[in-house]
Structure formats: structure tokens, C-alpha cells
CSV table of C-alpha atoms in Angstrom, one decimal:
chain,number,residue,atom,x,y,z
A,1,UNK,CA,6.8,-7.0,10.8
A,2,UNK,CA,5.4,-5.8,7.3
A,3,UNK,CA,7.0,-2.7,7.7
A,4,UNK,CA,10.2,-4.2,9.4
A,5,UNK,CA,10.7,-5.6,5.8
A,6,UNK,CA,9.8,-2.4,3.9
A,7,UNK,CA,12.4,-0.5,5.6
A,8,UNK,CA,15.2,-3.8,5.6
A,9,UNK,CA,14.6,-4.0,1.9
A,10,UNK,CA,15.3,-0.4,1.3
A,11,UNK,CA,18.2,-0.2,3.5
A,12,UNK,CA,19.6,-2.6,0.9
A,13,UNK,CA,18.9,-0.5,-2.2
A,14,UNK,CA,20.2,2.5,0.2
A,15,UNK,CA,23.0,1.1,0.7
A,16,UNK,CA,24.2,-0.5,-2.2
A,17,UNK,CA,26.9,-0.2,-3.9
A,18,UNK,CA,28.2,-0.3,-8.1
A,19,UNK,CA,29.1,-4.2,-8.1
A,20,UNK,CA,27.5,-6.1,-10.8
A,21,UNK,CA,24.5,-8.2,-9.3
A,22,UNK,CA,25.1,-12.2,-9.8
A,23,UNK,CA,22.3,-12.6,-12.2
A,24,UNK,CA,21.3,-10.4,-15.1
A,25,UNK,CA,19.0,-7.2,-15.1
A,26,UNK,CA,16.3,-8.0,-17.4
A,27,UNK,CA,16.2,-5.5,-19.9
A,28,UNK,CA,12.6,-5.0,-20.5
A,29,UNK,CA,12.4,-4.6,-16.7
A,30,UNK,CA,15.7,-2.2,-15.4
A,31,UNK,CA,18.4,-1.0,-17.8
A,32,UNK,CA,21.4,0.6,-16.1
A,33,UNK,CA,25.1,0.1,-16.6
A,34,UNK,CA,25.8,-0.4,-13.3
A,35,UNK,CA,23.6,-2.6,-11.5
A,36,UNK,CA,23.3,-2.9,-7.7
A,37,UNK,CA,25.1,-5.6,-5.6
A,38,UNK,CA,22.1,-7.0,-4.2
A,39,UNK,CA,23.5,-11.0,-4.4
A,40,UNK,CA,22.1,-11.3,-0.5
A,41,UNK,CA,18.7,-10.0,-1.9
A,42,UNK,CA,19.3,-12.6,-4.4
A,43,UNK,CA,20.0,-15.0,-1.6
A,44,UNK,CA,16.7,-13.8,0.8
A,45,UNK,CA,14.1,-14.6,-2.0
A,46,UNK,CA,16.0,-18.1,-2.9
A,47,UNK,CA,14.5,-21.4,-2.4
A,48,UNK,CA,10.7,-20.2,-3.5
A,49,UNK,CA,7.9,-21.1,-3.5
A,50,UNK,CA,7.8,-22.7,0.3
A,51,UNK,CA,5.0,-23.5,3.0
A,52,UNK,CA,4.8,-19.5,3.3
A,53,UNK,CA,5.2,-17.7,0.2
A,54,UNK,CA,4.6,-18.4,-3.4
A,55,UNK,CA,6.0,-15.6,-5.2
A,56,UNK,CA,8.5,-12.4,-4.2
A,57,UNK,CA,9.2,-9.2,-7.1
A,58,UNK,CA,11.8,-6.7,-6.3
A,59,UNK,CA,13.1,-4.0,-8.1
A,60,UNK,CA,15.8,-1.3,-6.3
A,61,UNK,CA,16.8,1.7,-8.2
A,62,UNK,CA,19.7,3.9,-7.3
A,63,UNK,CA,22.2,6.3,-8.4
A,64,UNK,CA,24.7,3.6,-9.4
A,65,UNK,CA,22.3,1.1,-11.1
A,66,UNK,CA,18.5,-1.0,-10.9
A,67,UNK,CA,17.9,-4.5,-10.0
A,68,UNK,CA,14.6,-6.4,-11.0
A,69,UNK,CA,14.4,-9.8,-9.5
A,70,UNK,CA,11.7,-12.5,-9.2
A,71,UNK,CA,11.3,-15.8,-7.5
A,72,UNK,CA,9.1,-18.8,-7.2
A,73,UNK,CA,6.1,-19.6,-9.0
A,74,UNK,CA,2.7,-17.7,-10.5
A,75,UNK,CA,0.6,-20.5,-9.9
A,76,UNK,CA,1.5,-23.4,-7.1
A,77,UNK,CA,-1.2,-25.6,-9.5
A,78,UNK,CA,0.6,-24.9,-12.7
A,79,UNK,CA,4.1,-24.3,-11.6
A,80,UNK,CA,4.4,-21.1,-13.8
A,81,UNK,CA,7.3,-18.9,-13.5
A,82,UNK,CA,7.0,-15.4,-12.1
A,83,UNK,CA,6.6,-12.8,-15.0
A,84,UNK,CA,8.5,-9.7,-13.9
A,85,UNK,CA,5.8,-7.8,-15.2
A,86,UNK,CA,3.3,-9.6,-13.2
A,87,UNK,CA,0.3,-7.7,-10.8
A,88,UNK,CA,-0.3,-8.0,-7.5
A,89,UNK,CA,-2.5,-7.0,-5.5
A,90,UNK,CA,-0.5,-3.4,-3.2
A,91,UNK,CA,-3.2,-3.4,-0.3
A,92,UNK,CA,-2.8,0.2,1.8
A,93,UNK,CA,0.0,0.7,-0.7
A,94,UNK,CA,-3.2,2.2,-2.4
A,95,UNK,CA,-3.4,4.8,0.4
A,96,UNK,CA,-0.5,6.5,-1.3
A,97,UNK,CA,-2.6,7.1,-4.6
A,98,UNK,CA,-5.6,8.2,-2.6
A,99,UNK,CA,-3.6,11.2,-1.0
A,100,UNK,CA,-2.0,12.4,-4.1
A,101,UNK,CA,-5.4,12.4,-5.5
A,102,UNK,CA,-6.8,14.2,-2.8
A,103,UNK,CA,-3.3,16.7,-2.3
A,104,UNK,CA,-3.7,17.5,-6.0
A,105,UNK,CA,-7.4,18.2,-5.1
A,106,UNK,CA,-6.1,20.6,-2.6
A,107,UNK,CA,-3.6,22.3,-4.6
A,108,UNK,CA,-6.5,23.1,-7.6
A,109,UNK,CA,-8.2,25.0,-4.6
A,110,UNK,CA,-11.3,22.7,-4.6
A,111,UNK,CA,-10.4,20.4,-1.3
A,112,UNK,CA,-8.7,22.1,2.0
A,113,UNK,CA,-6.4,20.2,4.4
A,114,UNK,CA,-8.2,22.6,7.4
A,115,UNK,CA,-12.0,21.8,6.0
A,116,UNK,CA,-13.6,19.6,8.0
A,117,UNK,CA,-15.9,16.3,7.0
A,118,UNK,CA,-18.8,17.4,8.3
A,119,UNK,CA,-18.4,20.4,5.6
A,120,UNK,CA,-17.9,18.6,2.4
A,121,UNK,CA,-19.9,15.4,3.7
A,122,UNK,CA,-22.7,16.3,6.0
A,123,UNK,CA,-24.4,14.2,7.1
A,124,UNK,CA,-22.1,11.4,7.1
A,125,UNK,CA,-20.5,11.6,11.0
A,126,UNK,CA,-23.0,11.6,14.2
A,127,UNK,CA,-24.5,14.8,15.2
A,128,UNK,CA,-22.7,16.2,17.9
A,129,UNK,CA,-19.3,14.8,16.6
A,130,UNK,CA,-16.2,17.2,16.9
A,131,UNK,CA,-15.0,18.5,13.8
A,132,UNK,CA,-12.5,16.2,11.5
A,133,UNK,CA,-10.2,17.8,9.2
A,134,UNK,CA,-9.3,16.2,5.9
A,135,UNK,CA,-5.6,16.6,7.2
A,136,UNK,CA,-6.2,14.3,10.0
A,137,UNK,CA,-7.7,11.8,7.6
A,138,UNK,CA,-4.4,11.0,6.0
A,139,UNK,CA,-2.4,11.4,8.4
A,140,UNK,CA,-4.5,9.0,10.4
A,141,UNK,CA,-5.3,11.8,13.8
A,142,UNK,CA,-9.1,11.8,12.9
A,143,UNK,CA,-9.6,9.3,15.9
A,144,UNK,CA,-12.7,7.3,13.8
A,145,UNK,CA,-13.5,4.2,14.7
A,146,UNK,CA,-13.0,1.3,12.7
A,147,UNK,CA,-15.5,-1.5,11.9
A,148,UNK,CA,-15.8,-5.0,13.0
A,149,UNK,CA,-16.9,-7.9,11.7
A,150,UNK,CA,-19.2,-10.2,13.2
A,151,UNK,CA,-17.2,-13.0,12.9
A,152,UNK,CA,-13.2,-12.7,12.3
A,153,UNK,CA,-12.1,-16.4,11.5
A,154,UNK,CA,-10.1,-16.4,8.3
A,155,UNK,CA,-13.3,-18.9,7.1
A,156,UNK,CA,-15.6,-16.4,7.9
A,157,UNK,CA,-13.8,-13.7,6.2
A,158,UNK,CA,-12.7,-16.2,2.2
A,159,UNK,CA,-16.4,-17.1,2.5
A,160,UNK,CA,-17.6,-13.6,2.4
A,161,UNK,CA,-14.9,-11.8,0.1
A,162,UNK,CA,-17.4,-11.4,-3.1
A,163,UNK,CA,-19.9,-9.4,-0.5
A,164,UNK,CA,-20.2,-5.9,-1.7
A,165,UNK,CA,-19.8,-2.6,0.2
A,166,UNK,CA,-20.3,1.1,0.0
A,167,UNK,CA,-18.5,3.4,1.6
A,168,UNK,CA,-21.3,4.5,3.2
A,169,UNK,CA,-22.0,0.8,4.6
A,170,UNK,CA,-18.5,1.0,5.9
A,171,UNK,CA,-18.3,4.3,7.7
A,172,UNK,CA,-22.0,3.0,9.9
A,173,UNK,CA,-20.6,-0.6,10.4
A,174,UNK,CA,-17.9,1.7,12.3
A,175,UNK,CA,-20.1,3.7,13.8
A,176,UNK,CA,-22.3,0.8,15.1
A,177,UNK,CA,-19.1,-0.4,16.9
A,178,UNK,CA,-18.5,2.9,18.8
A,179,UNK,CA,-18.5,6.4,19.1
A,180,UNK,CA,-14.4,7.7,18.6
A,181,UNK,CA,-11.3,6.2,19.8
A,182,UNK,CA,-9.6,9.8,20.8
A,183,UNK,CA,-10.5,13.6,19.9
A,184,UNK,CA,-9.3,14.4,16.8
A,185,UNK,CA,-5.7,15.8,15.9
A,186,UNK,CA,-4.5,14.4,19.7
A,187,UNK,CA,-2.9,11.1,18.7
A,188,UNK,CA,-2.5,8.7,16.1
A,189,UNK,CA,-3.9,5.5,14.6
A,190,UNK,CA,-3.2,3.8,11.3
A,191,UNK,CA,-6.4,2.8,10.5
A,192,UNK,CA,-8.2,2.0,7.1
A,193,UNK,CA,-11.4,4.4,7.7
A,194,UNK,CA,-9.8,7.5,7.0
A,195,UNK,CA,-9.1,6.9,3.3
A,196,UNK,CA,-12.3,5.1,2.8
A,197,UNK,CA,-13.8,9.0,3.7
A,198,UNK,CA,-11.2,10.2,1.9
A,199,UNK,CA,-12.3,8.7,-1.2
A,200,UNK,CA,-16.0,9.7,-0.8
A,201,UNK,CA,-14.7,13.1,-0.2
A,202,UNK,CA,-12.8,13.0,-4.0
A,203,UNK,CA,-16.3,11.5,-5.2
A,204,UNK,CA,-18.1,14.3,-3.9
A,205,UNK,CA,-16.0,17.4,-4.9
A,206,UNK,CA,-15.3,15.6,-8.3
A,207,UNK,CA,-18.7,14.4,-9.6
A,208,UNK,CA,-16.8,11.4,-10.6
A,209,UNK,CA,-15.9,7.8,-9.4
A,210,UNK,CA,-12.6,7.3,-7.3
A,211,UNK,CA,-11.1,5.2,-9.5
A,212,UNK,CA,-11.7,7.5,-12.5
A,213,UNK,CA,-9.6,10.2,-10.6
A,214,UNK,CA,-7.1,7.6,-9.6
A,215,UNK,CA,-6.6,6.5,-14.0
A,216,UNK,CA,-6.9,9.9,-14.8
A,217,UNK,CA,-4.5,12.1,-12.4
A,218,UNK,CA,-1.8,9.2,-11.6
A,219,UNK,CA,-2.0,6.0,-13.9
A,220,UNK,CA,-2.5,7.3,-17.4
A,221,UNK,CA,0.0,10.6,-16.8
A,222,UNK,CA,2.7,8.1,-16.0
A,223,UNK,CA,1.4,5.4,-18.1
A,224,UNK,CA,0.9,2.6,-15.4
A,225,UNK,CA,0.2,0.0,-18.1
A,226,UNK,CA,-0.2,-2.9,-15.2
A,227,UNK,CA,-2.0,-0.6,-12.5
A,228,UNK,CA,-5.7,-0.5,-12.1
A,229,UNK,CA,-8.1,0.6,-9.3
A,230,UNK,CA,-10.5,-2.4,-9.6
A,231,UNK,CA,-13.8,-1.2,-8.4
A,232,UNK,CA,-16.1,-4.6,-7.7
A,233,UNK,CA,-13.8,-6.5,-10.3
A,234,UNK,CA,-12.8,-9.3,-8.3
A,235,UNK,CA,-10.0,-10.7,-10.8
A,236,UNK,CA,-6.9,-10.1,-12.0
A,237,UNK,CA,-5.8,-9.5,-15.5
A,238,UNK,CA,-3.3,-9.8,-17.8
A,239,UNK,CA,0.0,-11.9,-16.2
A,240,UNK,CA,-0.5,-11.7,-12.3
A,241,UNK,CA,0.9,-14.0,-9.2
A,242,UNK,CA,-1.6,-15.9,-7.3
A,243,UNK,CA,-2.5,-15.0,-4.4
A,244,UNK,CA,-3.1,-17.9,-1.4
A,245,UNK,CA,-4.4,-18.0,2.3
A,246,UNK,CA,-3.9,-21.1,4.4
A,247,UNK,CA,-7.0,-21.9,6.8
A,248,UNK,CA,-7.4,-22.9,10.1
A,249,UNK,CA,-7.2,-26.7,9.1
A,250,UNK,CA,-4.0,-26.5,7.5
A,251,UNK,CA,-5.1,-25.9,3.9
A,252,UNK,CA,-4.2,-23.8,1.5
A,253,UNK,CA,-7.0,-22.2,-0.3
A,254,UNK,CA,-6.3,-19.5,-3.8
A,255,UNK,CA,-8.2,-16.2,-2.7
A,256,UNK,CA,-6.2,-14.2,-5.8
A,257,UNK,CA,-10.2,-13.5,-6.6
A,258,UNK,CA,-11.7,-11.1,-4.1
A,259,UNK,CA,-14.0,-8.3,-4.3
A,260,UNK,CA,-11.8,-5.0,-3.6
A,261,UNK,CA,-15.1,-2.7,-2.3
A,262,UNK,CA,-14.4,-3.5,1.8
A,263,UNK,CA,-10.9,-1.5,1.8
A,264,UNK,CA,-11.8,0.0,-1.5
A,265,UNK,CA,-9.8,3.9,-1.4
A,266,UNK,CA,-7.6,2.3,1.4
A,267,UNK,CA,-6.6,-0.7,0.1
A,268,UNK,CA,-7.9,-2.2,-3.5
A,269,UNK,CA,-5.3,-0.6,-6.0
A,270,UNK,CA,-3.6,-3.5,-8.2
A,271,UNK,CA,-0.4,-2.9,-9.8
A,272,UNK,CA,3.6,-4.4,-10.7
A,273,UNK,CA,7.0,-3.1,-9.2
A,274,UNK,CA,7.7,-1.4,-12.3
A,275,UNK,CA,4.6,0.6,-12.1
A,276,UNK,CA,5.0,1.4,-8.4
A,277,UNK,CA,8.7,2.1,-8.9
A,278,UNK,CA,7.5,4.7,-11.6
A,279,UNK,CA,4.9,6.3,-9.0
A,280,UNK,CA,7.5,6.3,-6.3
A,281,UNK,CA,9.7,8.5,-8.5
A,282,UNK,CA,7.4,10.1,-9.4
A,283,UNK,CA,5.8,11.2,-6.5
A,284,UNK,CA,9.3,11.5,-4.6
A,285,UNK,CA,10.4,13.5,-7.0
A,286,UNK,CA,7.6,16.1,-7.1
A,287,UNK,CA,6.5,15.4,-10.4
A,288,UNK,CA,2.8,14.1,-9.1
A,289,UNK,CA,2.4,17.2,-6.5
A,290,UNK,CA,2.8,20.9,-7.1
A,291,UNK,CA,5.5,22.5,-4.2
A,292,UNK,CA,2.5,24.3,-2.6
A,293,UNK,CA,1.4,20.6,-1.0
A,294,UNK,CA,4.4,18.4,-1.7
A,295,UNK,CA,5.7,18.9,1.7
A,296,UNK,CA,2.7,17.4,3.0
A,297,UNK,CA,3.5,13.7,1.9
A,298,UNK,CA,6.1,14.1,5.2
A,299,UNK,CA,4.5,16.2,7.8
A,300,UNK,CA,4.3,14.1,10.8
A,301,UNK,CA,1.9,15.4,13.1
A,302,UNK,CA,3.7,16.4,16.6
A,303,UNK,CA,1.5,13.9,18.2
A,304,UNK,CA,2.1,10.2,20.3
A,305,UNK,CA,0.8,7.3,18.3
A,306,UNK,CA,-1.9,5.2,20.5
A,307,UNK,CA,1.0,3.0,21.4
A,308,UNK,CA,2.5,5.8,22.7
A,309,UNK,CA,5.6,6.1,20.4
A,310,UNK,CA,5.7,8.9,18.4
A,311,UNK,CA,3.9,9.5,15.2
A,312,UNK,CA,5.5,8.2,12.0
A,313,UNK,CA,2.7,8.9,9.3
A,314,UNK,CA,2.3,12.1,7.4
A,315,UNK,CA,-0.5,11.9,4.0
A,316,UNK,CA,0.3,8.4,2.9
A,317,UNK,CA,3.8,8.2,3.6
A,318,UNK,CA,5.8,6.6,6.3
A,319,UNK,CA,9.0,7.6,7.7
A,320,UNK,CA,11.6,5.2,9.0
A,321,UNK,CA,14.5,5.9,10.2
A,322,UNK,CA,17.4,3.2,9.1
A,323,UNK,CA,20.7,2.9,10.9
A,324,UNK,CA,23.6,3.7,8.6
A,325,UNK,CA,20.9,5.0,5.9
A,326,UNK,CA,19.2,7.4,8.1
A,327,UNK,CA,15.8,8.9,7.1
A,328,UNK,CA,13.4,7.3,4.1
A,329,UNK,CA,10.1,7.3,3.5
A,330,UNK,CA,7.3,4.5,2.5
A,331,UNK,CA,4.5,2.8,3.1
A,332,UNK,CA,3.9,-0.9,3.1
A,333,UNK,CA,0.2,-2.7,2.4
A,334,UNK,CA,-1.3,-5.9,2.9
A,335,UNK,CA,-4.3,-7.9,1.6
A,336,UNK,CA,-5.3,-11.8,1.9
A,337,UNK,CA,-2.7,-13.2,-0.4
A,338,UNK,CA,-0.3,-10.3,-1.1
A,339,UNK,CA,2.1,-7.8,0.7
A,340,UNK,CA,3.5,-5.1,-1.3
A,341,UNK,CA,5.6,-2.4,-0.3
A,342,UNK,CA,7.6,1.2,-1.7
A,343,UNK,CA,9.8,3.6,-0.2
A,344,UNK,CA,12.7,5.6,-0.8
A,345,UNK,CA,14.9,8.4,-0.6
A,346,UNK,CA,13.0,12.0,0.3
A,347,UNK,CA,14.5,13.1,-3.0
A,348,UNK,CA,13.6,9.8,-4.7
A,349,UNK,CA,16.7,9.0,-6.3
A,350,UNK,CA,16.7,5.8,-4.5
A,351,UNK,CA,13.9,3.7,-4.4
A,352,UNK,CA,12.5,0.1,-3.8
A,353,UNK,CA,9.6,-1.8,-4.0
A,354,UNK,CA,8.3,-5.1,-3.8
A,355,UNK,CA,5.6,-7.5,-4.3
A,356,UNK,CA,4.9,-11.4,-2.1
A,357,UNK,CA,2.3,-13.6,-1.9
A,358,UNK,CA,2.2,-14.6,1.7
A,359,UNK,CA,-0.1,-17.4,2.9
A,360,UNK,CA,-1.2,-15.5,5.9
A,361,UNK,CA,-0.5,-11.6,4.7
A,362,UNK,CA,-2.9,-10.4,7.6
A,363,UNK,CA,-1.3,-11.6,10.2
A,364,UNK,CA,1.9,-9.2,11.0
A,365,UNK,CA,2.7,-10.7,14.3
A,366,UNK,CA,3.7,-14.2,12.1
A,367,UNK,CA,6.2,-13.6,10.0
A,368,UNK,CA,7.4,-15.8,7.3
A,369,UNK,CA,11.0,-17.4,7.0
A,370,UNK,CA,11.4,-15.8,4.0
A,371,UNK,CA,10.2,-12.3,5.5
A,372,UNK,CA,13.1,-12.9,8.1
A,373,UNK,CA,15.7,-13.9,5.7
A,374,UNK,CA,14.8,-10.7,3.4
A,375,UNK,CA,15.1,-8.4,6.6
A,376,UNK,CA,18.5,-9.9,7.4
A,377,UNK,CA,20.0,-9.5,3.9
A,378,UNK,CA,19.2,-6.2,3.6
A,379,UNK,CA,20.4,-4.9,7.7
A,380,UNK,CA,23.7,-6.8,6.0
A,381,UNK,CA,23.9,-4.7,3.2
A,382,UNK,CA,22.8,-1.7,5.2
A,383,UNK,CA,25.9,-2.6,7.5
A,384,UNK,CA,28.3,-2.5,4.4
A,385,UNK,CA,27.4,1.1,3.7
């Protein structure tokens, strides 16, 4: 359902048109002259903060104009307003930043899609394990299992989110589960394991910590002022929206605190919607990727997913297909508390992205009113076009 709104959201900046929106554009947040209609966007993220979500940031950016909207509250204790320029936690939005760190890897000659993980991290897989290619670690083919935890209430899991974790821990709590879900390269799984190796892969080649490659190739060239990757910092800083997760009783309980190091290169990235909007340009745009790998953000491999539709990830991107849009690309993310999501036009000259905090973000199969009413507005607007 995450993605469901991903792609319903964007098929409302697709498909916009060049009447003003009902509200103003904040200025320090999108200046155009020609703002989007997005008055049912306006509409979806009315009414906040509910029993489900505390907090929703868009901002849609097209040819004819940008949008930056905001709803509900910061804090449900304090009742603060929502600071457009407030961070959030993106979740496997942070997969995005991982493969442009790795691409960019690959196009200075140190890193190759074809080498294997066994080559650059020996050691690391079971003897005797077939070969896995970084390629197939983003674009989610490598067939690794993922780990489980030994307990998967949502008690178990608040009670236990200052723990910390390697990588390494990560990759043998997998292993400890199983051997391999498939042979690599046959079939796809989106899981989180392949950019958690991923990121010890850009540790190794670089000599330096993944989220010093993540500041230094991606958030300080585009000056990210409100994007960090966190490392074991379990706070927020500077304005943010807090982040909630109701329990099995019926409470709610404030988890915006959490230690980042379980999903850590898959999943821990902090950041605003102006920040990712800037990325997404970016990145669409091929300003983040030389041409030599750009084209590898969208190769889907010619593979069934495990479902047994076919395979919609290439390295960090998504593609969708919207009706009356056609084809876009994104990725969505979700962590206890948040849900986040970019995607755009392959050329990037139309873009969205957005930011909730969700009382039950993990669980996809439930979503919330809000989520539904968002999805509506923007297949309504996509009708329009």
C-alpha cells in the first residue's frame, strides 16, 4: 500500500495542471509563478492529526509550478505546527543514496556491477555459496536471506530499538535463519540485506565510514542542510515531526528516538522534502551519476519477482507504471513512525515527495484513512490529465 501512495501522489504532480493552488506556496519552501492545482492534495492531508497519522509534508514540482504543503501537528503532546522544513525519518528511501554512492563507486573504476561479494568481502558469505554480484545487490536478485528476530511483537521490537548492530551481526543473524531464498540473478526480492552489504562493500573499498561517503558525495555537493545519515544517533535534530507507534493495547507510544544501526545503509537516512526533492532532481537529472552508469538507476532485471509478477526494481529505483501518466520512477520507505516517499519523471522535471508519521508505518497491509484519501485525490487528478 506504501507504494500505492507513492505512485497516487505522483500521478497528481504528473498530472497537474497551471491553476493556482487554494493556499499559498511558502516562499522559503517552493517559488514558482505558477503553482500546481493540487486543492484535492490539499483536501487528502485535511483534518490532521487523527487516530493514524500525526503529521503529512508534500512538495510536487513540475514544469508549470511547485507546491509545498504541511498538515497536522509536530508533537501530539505539544500541539506544534508542522515546520515545512521539518526531518523525518525516509526509511529504504535511504537505499536510493546507497546506490548512487556505490554507482559513483563504479564509475571511478574502484567498485564493478559484475564483481562478486565474495571478491571484495571474503569471508563474509558461507563457503560453498554461489557467487553474488554487486549488481544483484541493488537490484535485489542476490537471493540472501534475511534475518529474523526472535520475537516480532511491536513490544518486543520499541523495547529493543537502542540495541546496537553491525553489519556484520546482521548478515550472520541472516545466515543463522537459512541458507538462500533462490540462486542468484534468477528472481527478485525486495529485501533490506542487500544494501546492508552494500554499505560494507563502500566501507571496504573506501577506507572510510558509510555515512562519510553518503555527506561527502551526495549531501554536502547539493547542500542537504536538513539530511544526515545518523550512524548510532538515535535523535533527531533541529525542527523534526514526531514520530509514533501504537501498541498492541491500544496505546500510543513516541518511538521518534531509535537507534538507526539495524537497517543502517538500507534504511537510517534522515532528511525534509526539500532535501529529497533536491536529490530527486538531482539524481533524475544526471547530475549525481556520470552517463557511463546513469542508466543503471532503471535497468530492471528480465526476471519474475518471488510473487511471480515481474521485476520492478532496478539500483534503488522503482518503476510504476500510472494510467494516464505512464512510466515514473521512485521508491518509497518505511520505518516505526515515518513513511516517506520520491519519485518522478525519468527526466526529473517532475517530481514529488513526501513525508507522514503513521502510527503503524510497518504494517503495509493496514492502511490508514488518510493513506486512502491521499491515493484517491491523486488517481483524480491523474484522471484530469
Amino acid at each position: 500500500m506504501i507504494k500505492l501512495v507513492a505512485a497516487a501522489l505522483l500521478a497528481a504532480t504528473l498530472a497537474g495542471t497551471a491553476t493556482p493552488a487554494s493556499a499559498a506556496t511558502p516562499l522559503h519552501a517552493c517559488v514558482a509563478p505558477k503553482p500546481l492545482d493540487t486543492a484535492a492534495l490539499e483536501q487528502a492531508i485535511a483534518g490532521l492529526p487523527n487516530d493514524d497519522v500525526t503529521a503529512a509534508l508534500v512538495r510536487a514540482t513540475g514544469p508549470d509550478g511547485c507546491w509545498t504543503g504541511t498538515a497536522g501537528v509536530a508533537d501530539r503532546r505539544t500541539g506544534t505546527p508542522v515546520n515545512p522544513d521539518a526531518r523525518f525519518r525516509i526509511g529504504s528511501v535511504t537505499k536510493v543514496f546507497t546506490a548512487v554512492v556505490v554507482l559513483q563507486l563504479v564509475a571511478e573504476h574502484r567498485i564493478a556491477l559484475d564483481g562478486t561479494v565474495q571478491e571484495y568481502l571474503p569471508g563474509l558469505l558461507p563457503d560453498g555459496y554461489p557467487a553474488v554480484t554487486v549488481r544483484q545487490l541493488l537490484d535485489h536478485t542476490s537471493g540472501l536471506p534475511s534475518p529474523v528476530l526472535e520475537d516480532d511483537s511491536i513490544e518486543y521490537v520499541v523495547a529493543h530499538r537502542f540495541d546496537r548492530w553491525t553489519p556484520e551481526q546482521y548478515v550472520a543473524a541472516a545466515f543463522a535463519q537459512g541458507t538462500k531464498e533462490f540462486e542468484p540473478g534468477t528472481a527478485q526480492h525486495y529485501r533490506n540485506i542487500g544494501y546492508i552489504v552494500a554499505g560494507m562493500l563502500v566501507e571496504k573499498v573506501t577506507g572510510r565510514s558509510y555515512e562519510s561517503q553518503v555527506r561527502d558525495r551526495i549531501v554536502r555537493p547539493l547542500q542537504l542542510t536538513g539530511t544526515t545519515a545518523p550512524g548510532h544517533d538515535p535523535a533527531l535534530h533541529g525542527p523534526y515531526v514526531h514520530g509514533y507507534q501504537i501498541m498492541t493495547d491500544g496505546s500510543v507510544q513516541d518511538v521518534t528516538r531509535w537507534d538507526q544501526s539495524f537497517g543502517w545503509a538500507s534504511s537510517s537516512i534522515v532528511s525534509t522534502t526539500r532535501d529529497l526533492d533536491v536529490f530527486t532532481e538531482a539524481l533524475l537529472g544526471g547530475r549525481l551519476l556520470p552517463p557511463s552508469v546513469q542508466p543503471e538507476l532503471f535497468a530492471v532485471p528480465p526476471v519474475k519477482d518471488v510473487s511471480g509478477k515481474p521485476a520492478s526494481f532496478g539500483a534503488g529505483l522503482q518503476r510504476f507504471v500510472l494510467p494516464g501518466v505512464g512510466e515514473v520512477w521512485g521508491k518509497s520507505g518505511g520505518w516505526y513512525g515515518y513513511l516517506a516517499g520520491i519519485g518522478g519523471t525519468r527526466d526529473g522535471r517532475r517530481r514529488l515527495v513526501y513525508g507522514l508519521t503513521a502510527n503503524d508505518a510497518k504494517n503495509g497491509d493496514n492502511p490508514t484513512p488518510v493513506t486512502q484519501r491521499i491515493v484517491a485525490a491523486g488517481m483524480t487528478l491523474a484522471a484530469r490529465g
